[in-house]
C-alpha cells in the first residue's frame, strides 16, 4: 500500500538576511511546496526579495523582542493553516539542504513518513572558500518533523525548532545534511556572535562569563577540514542555483546598533569580560590564550576544570571589592 505523500513546508524566521536571501529561496523552492517566511522588522531588502518568489508565504513577526520560541510557534501555526499532511522543515536563511536529497530513499521516507516522525540531520559548517567544511559538535540536529499537531514549547534562545511528539519516531539521516553557510561571511558571523554574548550577559546574568566565551568562540580553533562532496552542490547547479557566492563586506551590520544600545544602557563595565575588540583584562587574556584546547576532546574536559577554578578566583576577587 502506497503511503500518502506530504506537502513539504519550509519554515524560516528572518531579520535583515538580504546577503543570502535570494540564494536561500532559489534553493528551497526546488524542494519545498511552500516556504513560510516570518520577517521581524527587516530594514534591508529581505522582504522585497521574498515577494519575487511564488512559493513564499510572507508573514510578519511583530514582536520587538528576541524570542526564538515565539517566532517558531508563529511559523508552525501558519503552517497548520494549510490542509492535509505536512512535513515541516525548519531552516534559517543561511542553511541549505545538501543537493543529494533528490531521488534518495531518505527524501522519499521523509515525504511519506507517519505523523509524529522527526528527522535529525548533520550540520556541516561551510568554509568561506565554499570547497571545504567541518563538522559541528554533536551528531546531528532536529530539522524536520511530520506534523501531528503536537504543541510547541521551546525557549527564547538556542531553542529546538520544532515540536517533538511524546512518542516520536526519531530518524537519523545519513545522506541528507543541512549545510550551514554562516561561516562563509566571517565578519558577519563575528558581529552576530558578539551580539549573542551581550544578550546572554544581560538576560542570563547568572551564567558564567567563561561559559559564554567558550560557546561563542568554538569556531576560532583550528578545524579538521574536509572537501565538500560534489553531490552537495550538483542538484542546485543543474537548476542554475549558484550557492558558491560570497556576500559583499559591510562596514556595519544591524547588530552593531543594538550592541551600542546595550553598552549605553548597561555601561561598558557590565561587558568587561565580553570579547569586544580592544577589551583587555586578565580574564579575557586567560580565555583567549586557552581557547585552543577546545579543539581536543580531552582539552574541553580540562578547560571546564580550569574555568571553574578561574571563576572561583574571579568571584573571590569581586568579593574583596
mmCIF file of C-alpha atoms in Angstrom:
data_model
loop_
_atom_site.group_PDB
_atom_site.id
_atom_site.type_symbol
_atom_site.label_atom_id
_atom_site.label_comp_id
_atom_site.label_asym_id
_atom_site.label_seq_id
_atom_site.Cartn_x
_atom_site.Cartn_y
_atom_site.Cartn_z
ATOM 1 C CA UNK A 1 0.000 0.000 0.000
ATOM 2 C CA UNK A 2 1.424 3.340 -1.075
ATOM 3 C CA UNK A 3 1.792 5.841 1.744
ATOM 4 C CA UNK A 4 0.324 9.326 1.448
ATOM 5 C CA UNK A 5 2.817 11.949 0.354
ATOM 6 C CA UNK A 6 3.013 15.114 2.436
ATOM 7 C CA UNK A 7 3.259 18.724 1.375
ATOM 8 C CA UNK A 8 6.773 19.938 2.203
ATOM 9 C CA UNK A 9 6.687 23.211 4.126
ATOM 10 C CA UNK A 10 9.850 25.180 4.849
ATOM 11 C CA UNK A 11 9.721 27.401 7.953
ATOM 12 C CA UNK A 12 12.206 30.282 8.087
ATOM 13 C CA UNK A 13 12.473 33.229 10.502
ATOM 14 C CA UNK A 14 14.380 36.238 9.164
ATOM 15 C CA UNK A 15 15.690 39.663 10.043
ATOM 16 C CA UNK A 16 17.941 41.504 7.608
ATOM 17 C CA UNK A 17 19.034 38.485 5.570
ATOM 18 C CA UNK A 18 19.440 40.272 2.235
ATOM 19 C CA UNK A 19 23.016 38.943 1.970
ATOM 20 C CA UNK A 20 21.792 35.375 1.363
ATOM 21 C CA UNK A 21 18.002 35.511 0.980
ATOM 22 C CA UNK A 22 17.809 35.140 -2.794
ATOM 23 C CA UNK A 23 20.159 32.138 -2.788
ATOM 24 C CA UNK A 24 18.185 30.524 0.000
ATOM 25 C CA UNK A 25 14.783 30.973 -1.653
ATOM 26 C CA UNK A 26 16.005 29.736 -5.053
ATOM 27 C CA UNK A 27 17.384 26.606 -3.376
ATOM 28 C CA UNK A 28 14.404 25.946 -1.099
ATOM 29 C CA UNK A 29 11.970 26.468 -3.991
ATOM 30 C CA UNK A 30 13.402 23.333 -5.613
ATOM 31 C CA UNK A 31 12.211 21.016 -2.819
ATOM 32 C CA UNK A 32 9.546 22.886 -0.834
ATOM 33 C CA UNK A 33 5.892 23.166 -1.805
ATOM 34 C CA UNK A 34 5.572 26.291 0.313
ATOM 35 C CA UNK A 35 8.095 28.483 2.137
ATOM 36 C CA UNK A 36 6.748 30.381 5.133
ATOM 37 C CA UNK A 37 8.976 33.326 5.996
ATOM 38 C CA UNK A 38 8.390 35.243 9.242
ATOM 39 C CA UNK A 39 10.071 38.632 8.933
ATOM 40 C CA UNK A 40 10.907 40.613 12.073
ATOM 41 C CA UNK A 41 11.241 44.248 11.036
ATOM 42 C CA UNK A 42 13.913 43.837 8.361
ATOM 43 C CA UNK A 43 15.346 47.193 7.292
ATOM 44 C CA UNK A 44 17.155 45.866 4.213
ATOM 45 C CA UNK A 45 15.745 44.233 1.045
ATOM 46 C CA UNK A 46 14.770 40.925 2.679
ATOM 47 C CA UNK A 47 11.010 41.459 2.292
ATOM 48 C CA UNK A 48 11.382 42.761 -1.255
ATOM 49 C CA UNK A 49 13.322 39.633 -2.261
ATOM 50 C CA UNK A 50 10.673 37.363 -0.727
ATOM 51 C CA UNK A 51 7.921 38.972 -2.805
ATOM 52 C CA UNK A 52 9.605 37.759 -6.009
ATOM 53 C CA UNK A 53 9.115 34.057 -5.154
ATOM 54 C CA UNK A 54 5.765 32.415 -5.836
ATOM 55 C CA UNK A 55 6.168 29.722 -3.183
ATOM 56 C CA UNK A 56 6.811 32.206 -0.387
ATOM 57 C CA UNK A 57 4.118 32.991 2.161
ATOM 58 C CA UNK A 58 5.459 36.117 3.880
ATOM 59 C CA UNK A 59 4.180 36.880 7.367
ATOM 60 C CA UNK A 60 5.176 39.465 9.960
ATOM 61 C CA UNK A 61 6.764 38.726 13.287
ATOM 62 C CA UNK A 62 5.536 41.815 15.154
ATOM 63 C CA UNK A 63 7.414 41.079 18.366
ATOM 64 C CA UNK A 64 10.102 43.619 19.190
ATOM 65 C CA UNK A 65 11.901 41.117 21.414
ATOM 66 C CA UNK A 66 14.303 38.334 20.552
ATOM 67 C CA UNK A 67 12.364 35.159 21.326
ATOM 68 C CA UNK A 68 13.028 32.031 19.302
ATOM 69 C CA UNK A 69 10.137 30.013 20.749
ATOM 70 C CA UNK A 70 7.514 32.640 19.896
ATOM 71 C CA UNK A 71 8.713 33.010 16.299
ATOM 72 C CA UNK A 72 8.801 29.229 15.949
ATOM 73 C CA UNK A 73 5.193 28.978 17.155
ATOM 74 C CA UNK A 74 4.230 31.752 14.742
ATOM 75 C CA UNK A 75 5.667 29.782 11.820
ATOM 76 C CA UNK A 76 4.180 26.459 12.964
ATOM 77 C CA UNK A 77 0.732 27.977 13.468
ATOM 78 C CA UNK A 78 0.841 29.480 9.975
ATOM 79 C CA UNK A 79 1.865 26.111 8.513
ATOM 80 C CA UNK A 80 -1.041 24.416 10.263
ATOM 81 C CA UNK A 81 -3.467 26.616 8.340
ATOM 82 C CA UNK A 82 -2.506 24.512 5.306
ATOM 83 C CA UNK A 83 -4.801 21.500 4.989
ATOM 84 C CA UNK A 84 -3.517 17.966 4.705
ATOM 85 C CA UNK A 85 -0.418 16.044 5.672
ATOM 86 C CA UNK A 86 2.625 18.275 6.208
ATOM 87 C CA UNK A 87 6.358 17.725 6.508
ATOM 88 C CA UNK A 88 7.765 20.740 8.349
ATOM 89 C CA UNK A 89 11.427 21.589 7.687
ATOM 90 C CA UNK A 90 12.850 24.404 9.825
ATOM 91 C CA UNK A 91 15.828 26.198 8.304
ATOM 92 C CA UNK A 92 17.430 29.581 8.857
ATOM 93 C CA UNK A 93 18.218 31.641 5.766
ATOM 94 C CA UNK A 94 21.888 30.608 5.888
ATOM 95 C CA UNK A 95 21.077 26.877 5.822
ATOM 96 C CA UNK A 96 20.678 24.658 2.760
ATOM 97 C CA UNK A 97 19.777 21.016 2.321
ATOM 98 C CA UNK A 98 22.632 19.162 0.664
ATOM 99 C CA UNK A 99 21.841 18.734 -3.019
ATOM 100 C CA UNK A 100 21.988 14.954 -2.762
ATOM 101 C CA UNK A 101 18.425 14.920 -1.384
ATOM 102 C CA UNK A 102 16.943 14.492 -4.854
ATOM 103 C CA UNK A 103 15.887 10.954 -5.673
ATOM 104 C CA UNK A 104 17.172 9.381 -2.451
ATOM 105 C CA UNK A 105 15.352 6.856 -0.300
ATOM 106 C CA UNK A 106 15.822 9.181 2.670
ATOM 107 C CA UNK A 107 13.947 12.008 0.932
ATOM 108 C CA UNK A 108 11.188 9.615 -0.072
ATOM 109 C CA UNK A 109 10.961 8.389 3.514
ATOM 110 C CA UNK A 110 10.759 11.948 4.821
ATOM 111 C CA UNK A 111 7.943 12.859 2.443
ATOM 112 C CA UNK A 112 5.869 9.744 3.200
ATOM 113 C CA UNK A 113 6.577 9.177 6.904
ATOM 114 C CA UNK A 114 3.892 8.678 9.516
ATOM 115 C CA UNK A 115 2.798 11.762 11.518
ATOM 116 C CA UNK A 116 4.927 12.154 14.624
ATOM 117 C CA UNK A 117 8.173 11.124 12.905
ATOM 118 C CA UNK A 118 11.083 13.506 13.492
ATOM 119 C CA UNK A 119 14.236 13.744 11.399
ATOM 120 C CA UNK A 120 17.694 14.613 12.622
ATOM 121 C CA UNK A 121 20.377 15.702 10.176
ATOM 122 C CA UNK A 122 24.057 16.521 10.431
ATOM 123 C CA UNK A 123 25.054 20.186 10.297
ATOM 124 C CA UNK A 124 28.300 20.719 8.351
ATOM 125 C CA UNK A 125 29.818 24.196 8.531
ATOM 126 C CA UNK A 126 30.783 25.512 5.096
ATOM 127 C CA UNK A 127 34.130 27.327 4.909
ATOM 128 C CA UNK A 128 34.439 30.654 3.093
ATOM 129 C CA UNK A 129 36.132 29.001 0.117
ATOM 130 C CA UNK A 130 32.876 27.041 -0.461
ATOM 131 C CA UNK A 131 35.027 23.972 -1.148
ATOM 132 C CA UNK A 132 35.584 22.672 2.386
ATOM 133 C CA UNK A 133 33.576 22.045 5.526
ATOM 134 C CA UNK A 134 33.957 20.923 9.115
ATOM 135 C CA UNK A 135 31.567 19.180 11.461
ATOM 136 C CA UNK A 136 29.900 20.863 14.403
ATOM 137 C CA UNK A 137 29.893 19.308 17.842
ATOM 138 C CA UNK A 138 27.279 16.634 18.363
ATOM 139 C CA UNK A 139 25.992 14.069 15.949
ATOM 140 C CA UNK A 140 23.000 15.896 14.476
ATOM 141 C CA UNK A 141 20.208 18.398 14.965
ATOM 142 C CA UNK A 142 16.450 18.133 14.618
ATOM 143 C CA UNK A 143 15.439 19.909 11.415
ATOM 144 C CA UNK A 144 12.196 18.234 10.320
ATOM 145 C CA UNK A 145 9.008 16.664 11.637
ATOM 146 C CA UNK A 146 5.971 15.073 10.026
ATOM 147 C CA UNK A 147 3.449 17.229 11.803
ATOM 148 C CA UNK A 148 0.911 15.587 14.099
ATOM 149 C CA UNK A 149 -0.347 18.734 15.845
ATOM 150 C CA UNK A 150 1.854 18.430 18.951
ATOM 151 C CA UNK A 151 2.116 21.819 20.745
ATOM 152 C CA UNK A 152 5.496 23.521 20.553
ATOM 153 C CA UNK A 153 7.357 24.550 23.689
ATOM 154 C CA UNK A 154 10.859 25.796 23.055
ATOM 155 C CA UNK A 155 12.828 28.514 24.799
ATOM 156 C CA UNK A 156 13.752 32.053 23.903
ATOM 157 C CA UNK A 157 17.369 31.339 22.851
ATOM 158 C CA UNK A 158 19.001 28.307 21.217
ATOM 159 C CA UNK A 159 15.651 26.559 21.108
ATOM 160 C CA UNK A 160 14.727 23.284 19.491
ATOM 161 C CA UNK A 161 12.973 24.416 16.321
ATOM 162 C CA UNK A 162 10.013 22.068 16.021
ATOM 163 C CA UNK A 163 7.583 20.231 18.299
ATOM 164 C CA UNK A 164 8.647 16.724 19.302
ATOM 165 C CA UNK A 165 5.773 14.299 19.980
ATOM 166 C CA UNK A 166 5.998 12.343 23.226
ATOM 167 C CA UNK A 167 6.159 9.020 21.382
ATOM 168 C CA UNK A 168 8.135 10.333 18.422
ATOM 169 C CA UNK A 169 9.844 8.030 15.977
ATOM 170 C CA UNK A 170 13.316 9.511 15.514
ATOM 171 C CA UNK A 171 15.176 9.028 12.245
ATOM 172 C CA UNK A 172 18.857 9.888 11.925
ATOM 173 C CA UNK A 173 19.605 10.710 8.297
ATOM 174 C CA UNK A 174 22.932 9.556 6.885
ATOM 175 C CA UNK A 175 22.892 11.097 3.408
ATOM 176 C CA UNK A 176 20.954 14.356 3.572
ATOM 177 C CA UNK A 177 22.531 17.048 5.745
ATOM 178 C CA UNK A 178 21.991 20.764 6.353
ATOM 179 C CA UNK A 179 24.839 22.962 5.125
ATOM 180 C CA UNK A 180 25.454 25.956 7.388
ATOM 181 C CA UNK A 181 26.675 28.979 5.415
ATOM 182 C CA UNK A 182 27.069 31.263 8.432
ATOM 183 C CA UNK A 183 30.860 30.974 8.343
ATOM 184 C CA UNK A 184 31.152 31.969 4.684
ATOM 185 C CA UNK A 185 30.898 35.580 5.887
ATOM 186 C CA UNK A 186 33.263 35.526 8.855
ATOM 187 C CA UNK A 187 32.940 39.173 9.875
ATOM 188 C CA UNK A 188 29.151 38.994 9.837
ATOM 189 C CA UNK A 189 29.253 35.859 11.982
ATOM 190 C CA UNK A 190 31.586 37.531 14.480
ATOM 191 C CA UNK A 191 29.316 40.565 14.867
ATOM 192 C CA UNK A 192 26.321 38.300 15.341
ATOM 193 C CA UNK A 193 28.134 36.274 17.998
ATOM 194 C CA UNK A 194 29.190 39.437 19.814
ATOM 195 C CA UNK A 195 25.518 40.424 19.964
ATOM 196 C CA UNK A 196 24.657 36.963 21.354
ATOM 197 C CA UNK A 197 27.310 37.300 24.052
ATOM 198 C CA UNK A 198 25.923 40.677 25.138
ATOM 199 C CA UNK A 199 22.378 39.319 25.067
ATOM 200 C CA UNK A 200 23.336 36.388 27.282
ATOM 201 C CA UNK A 201 25.172 38.679 29.702
ATOM 202 C CA UNK A 202 22.014 40.806 30.050
ATOM 203 C CA UNK A 203 19.327 38.122 30.169
ATOM 204 C CA UNK A 204 21.269 35.378 31.941
ATOM 205 C CA UNK A 205 23.455 37.305 34.412
ATOM 206 C CA UNK A 206 23.980 34.150 36.451
ATOM 207 C CA UNK A 207 25.685 32.470 33.509
ATOM 208 C CA UNK A 208 29.443 32.205 33.784
ATOM 209 C CA UNK A 209 31.439 34.582 31.582
ATOM 210 C CA UNK A 210 33.664 31.572 30.899
ATOM 211 C CA UNK A 211 30.746 29.530 29.531
ATOM 212 C CA UNK A 212 29.618 32.459 27.386
ATOM 213 C CA UNK A 213 33.075 32.890 25.892
ATOM 214 C CA UNK A 214 33.566 29.196 25.149
ATOM 215 C CA UNK A 215 30.161 28.878 23.495
ATOM 216 C CA UNK A 216 30.769 31.686 21.019
ATOM 217 C CA UNK A 217 34.417 31.033 20.161
ATOM 218 C CA UNK A 218 34.435 27.333 19.263
ATOM 219 C CA UNK A 219 34.886 28.301 15.619
ATOM 220 C CA UNK A 220 38.202 30.035 16.326
ATOM 221 C CA UNK A 221 40.182 26.879 16.976
ATOM 222 C CA UNK A 222 41.903 25.005 14.102
ATOM 223 C CA UNK A 223 39.455 22.625 12.458
ATOM 224 C CA UNK A 224 39.730 19.370 10.574
ATOM 225 C CA UNK A 225 38.632 20.418 7.104
ATOM 226 C CA UNK A 226 37.128 18.028 4.564
ATOM 227 C CA UNK A 227 36.360 18.553 0.887
ATOM 228 C CA UNK A 228 32.709 19.141 0.079
ATOM 229 C CA UNK A 229 31.313 16.194 -1.919
ATOM 230 C CA UNK A 230 30.323 17.212 -5.448
ATOM 231 C CA UNK A 231 26.747 15.983 -4.993
ATOM 232 C CA UNK A 232 26.095 18.547 -2.249
ATOM 233 C CA UNK A 233 26.019 21.231 -4.962
ATOM 234 C CA UNK A 234 25.117 19.230 -8.094
ATOM 235 C CA UNK A 235 21.317 19.464 -7.922
ATOM 236 C CA UNK A 236 21.406 23.201 -7.358
ATOM 237 C CA UNK A 237 23.906 23.776 -10.151
ATOM 238 C CA UNK A 238 21.803 21.695 -12.526
ATOM 239 C CA UNK A 239 18.866 24.044 -11.919
ATOM 240 C CA UNK A 240 21.008 27.161 -12.189
ATOM 241 C CA UNK A 241 21.147 27.967 -8.489
ATOM 242 C CA UNK A 242 24.585 29.298 -7.585
ATOM 243 C CA UNK A 243 25.404 28.789 -3.915
ATOM 244 C CA UNK A 244 29.153 29.426 -4.047
ATOM 245 C CA UNK A 245 28.924 33.202 -3.999
ATOM 246 C CA UNK A 246 30.215 35.399 -1.215
ATOM 247 C CA UNK A 247 28.365 38.427 0.104
ATOM 248 C CA UNK A 248 29.939 41.838 -0.160
ATOM 249 C CA UNK A 249 31.598 43.115 3.000
ATOM 250 C CA UNK A 250 29.729 45.697 5.037
ATOM 251 C CA UNK A 251 31.087 48.429 7.281
ATOM 252 C CA UNK A 252 28.215 47.952 9.728
ATOM 253 C CA UNK A 253 25.706 45.229 10.465
ATOM 254 C CA UNK A 254 22.335 45.651 12.102
ATOM 255 C CA UNK A 255 23.622 44.062 15.305
ATOM 256 C CA UNK A 256 26.101 46.945 15.735
ATOM 257 C CA UNK A 257 23.415 49.478 16.625
ATOM 258 C CA UNK A 258 21.866 47.056 19.125
ATOM 259 C CA UNK A 259 25.245 46.369 20.741
ATOM 260 C CA UNK A 260 25.833 50.102 21.068
ATOM 261 C CA UNK A 261 22.424 50.443 22.705
ATOM 262 C CA UNK A 262 23.276 47.648 25.161
ATOM 263 C CA UNK A 263 26.515 49.392 26.142
ATOM 264 C CA UNK A 264 24.770 52.751 26.524
ATOM 265 C CA UNK A 265 22.073 51.203 28.720
ATOM 266 C CA UNK A 266 24.236 48.965 30.935
ATOM 267 C CA UNK A 267 27.628 50.658 30.770
ATOM 268 C CA UNK A 268 30.945 49.364 29.462
ATOM 269 C CA UNK A 269 31.963 47.750 32.744
ATOM 270 C CA UNK A 270 28.971 45.420 32.600
ATOM 271 C CA UNK A 271 30.516 43.859 29.481
ATOM 272 C CA UNK A 272 34.146 43.964 30.604
ATOM 273 C CA UNK A 273 34.537 40.187 30.186
ATOM 274 C CA UNK A 274 32.781 40.077 26.801
ATOM 275 C CA UNK A 275 35.220 39.755 23.910
ATOM 276 C CA UNK A 276 34.926 43.219 22.370
ATOM 277 C CA UNK A 277 37.849 44.222 20.131
ATOM 278 C CA UNK A 278 40.200 46.222 22.309
ATOM 279 C CA UNK A 279 38.987 44.822 25.629
ATOM 280 C CA UNK A 280 41.971 43.810 27.736
ATOM 281 C CA UNK A 281 41.975 42.251 31.186
ATOM 282 C CA UNK A 282 43.368 39.157 32.880
ATOM 283 C CA UNK A 283 40.169 37.143 32.456
ATOM 284 C CA UNK A 284 39.912 37.736 28.713
ATOM 285 C CA UNK A 285 43.621 37.131 28.317
ATOM 286 C CA UNK A 286 43.215 33.750 30.009
ATOM 287 C CA UNK A 287 40.186 32.876 27.859
ATOM 288 C CA UNK A 288 41.868 33.839 24.594
ATOM 289 C CA UNK A 289 45.110 32.030 25.382
ATOM 290 C CA UNK A 290 43.420 28.768 26.402
ATOM 291 C CA UNK A 291 40.694 28.551 23.728
ATOM 292 C CA UNK A 292 42.918 26.374 21.504
ATOM 293 C CA UNK A 293 42.285 23.485 23.918
ATOM 294 C CA UNK A 294 38.679 23.384 22.708
ATOM 295 C CA UNK A 295 39.958 21.584 19.639
ATOM 296 C CA UNK A 296 40.575 18.429 21.647
ATOM 297 C CA UNK A 297 38.012 16.332 23.455
ATOM 298 C CA UNK A 298 40.281 15.938 26.488
ATOM 299 C CA UNK A 299 41.024 19.672 26.209
ATOM 300 C CA UNK A 300 37.375 20.554 26.738
ATOM 301 C CA UNK A 301 37.307 18.493 29.907
ATOM 302 C CA UNK A 302 40.457 20.241 31.068
ATOM 303 C CA UNK A 303 39.031 23.661 30.193
ATOM 304 C CA UNK A 304 35.919 23.024 32.265
ATOM 305 C CA UNK A 305 38.101 22.324 35.291
ATOM 306 C CA UNK A 306 40.367 25.295 34.613
ATOM 307 C CA UNK A 307 37.399 27.616 34.025
ATOM 308 C CA UNK A 308 35.775 26.508 37.268
ATOM 309 C CA UNK A 309 38.948 27.380 39.171
ATOM 310 C CA UNK A 310 39.290 30.700 37.324
ATOM 311 C CA UNK A 311 35.652 31.554 38.072
ATOM 312 C CA UNK A 312 36.291 30.911 41.771
ATOM 313 C CA UNK A 313 39.290 33.261 41.715
ATOM 314 C CA UNK A 314 37.253 35.935 39.892
ATOM 315 C CA UNK A 315 34.434 35.579 42.410
ATOM 316 C CA UNK A 316 36.820 35.965 45.368
ATOM 317 C CA UNK A 317 38.408 39.000 43.750
ATOM 318 C CA UNK A 318 34.952 40.535 43.293
ATOM 319 C CA UNK A 319 34.015 39.796 46.915
ATOM 320 C CA UNK A 320 37.071 41.725 48.046
ATOM 321 C CA UNK A 321 35.866 44.667 46.007
#
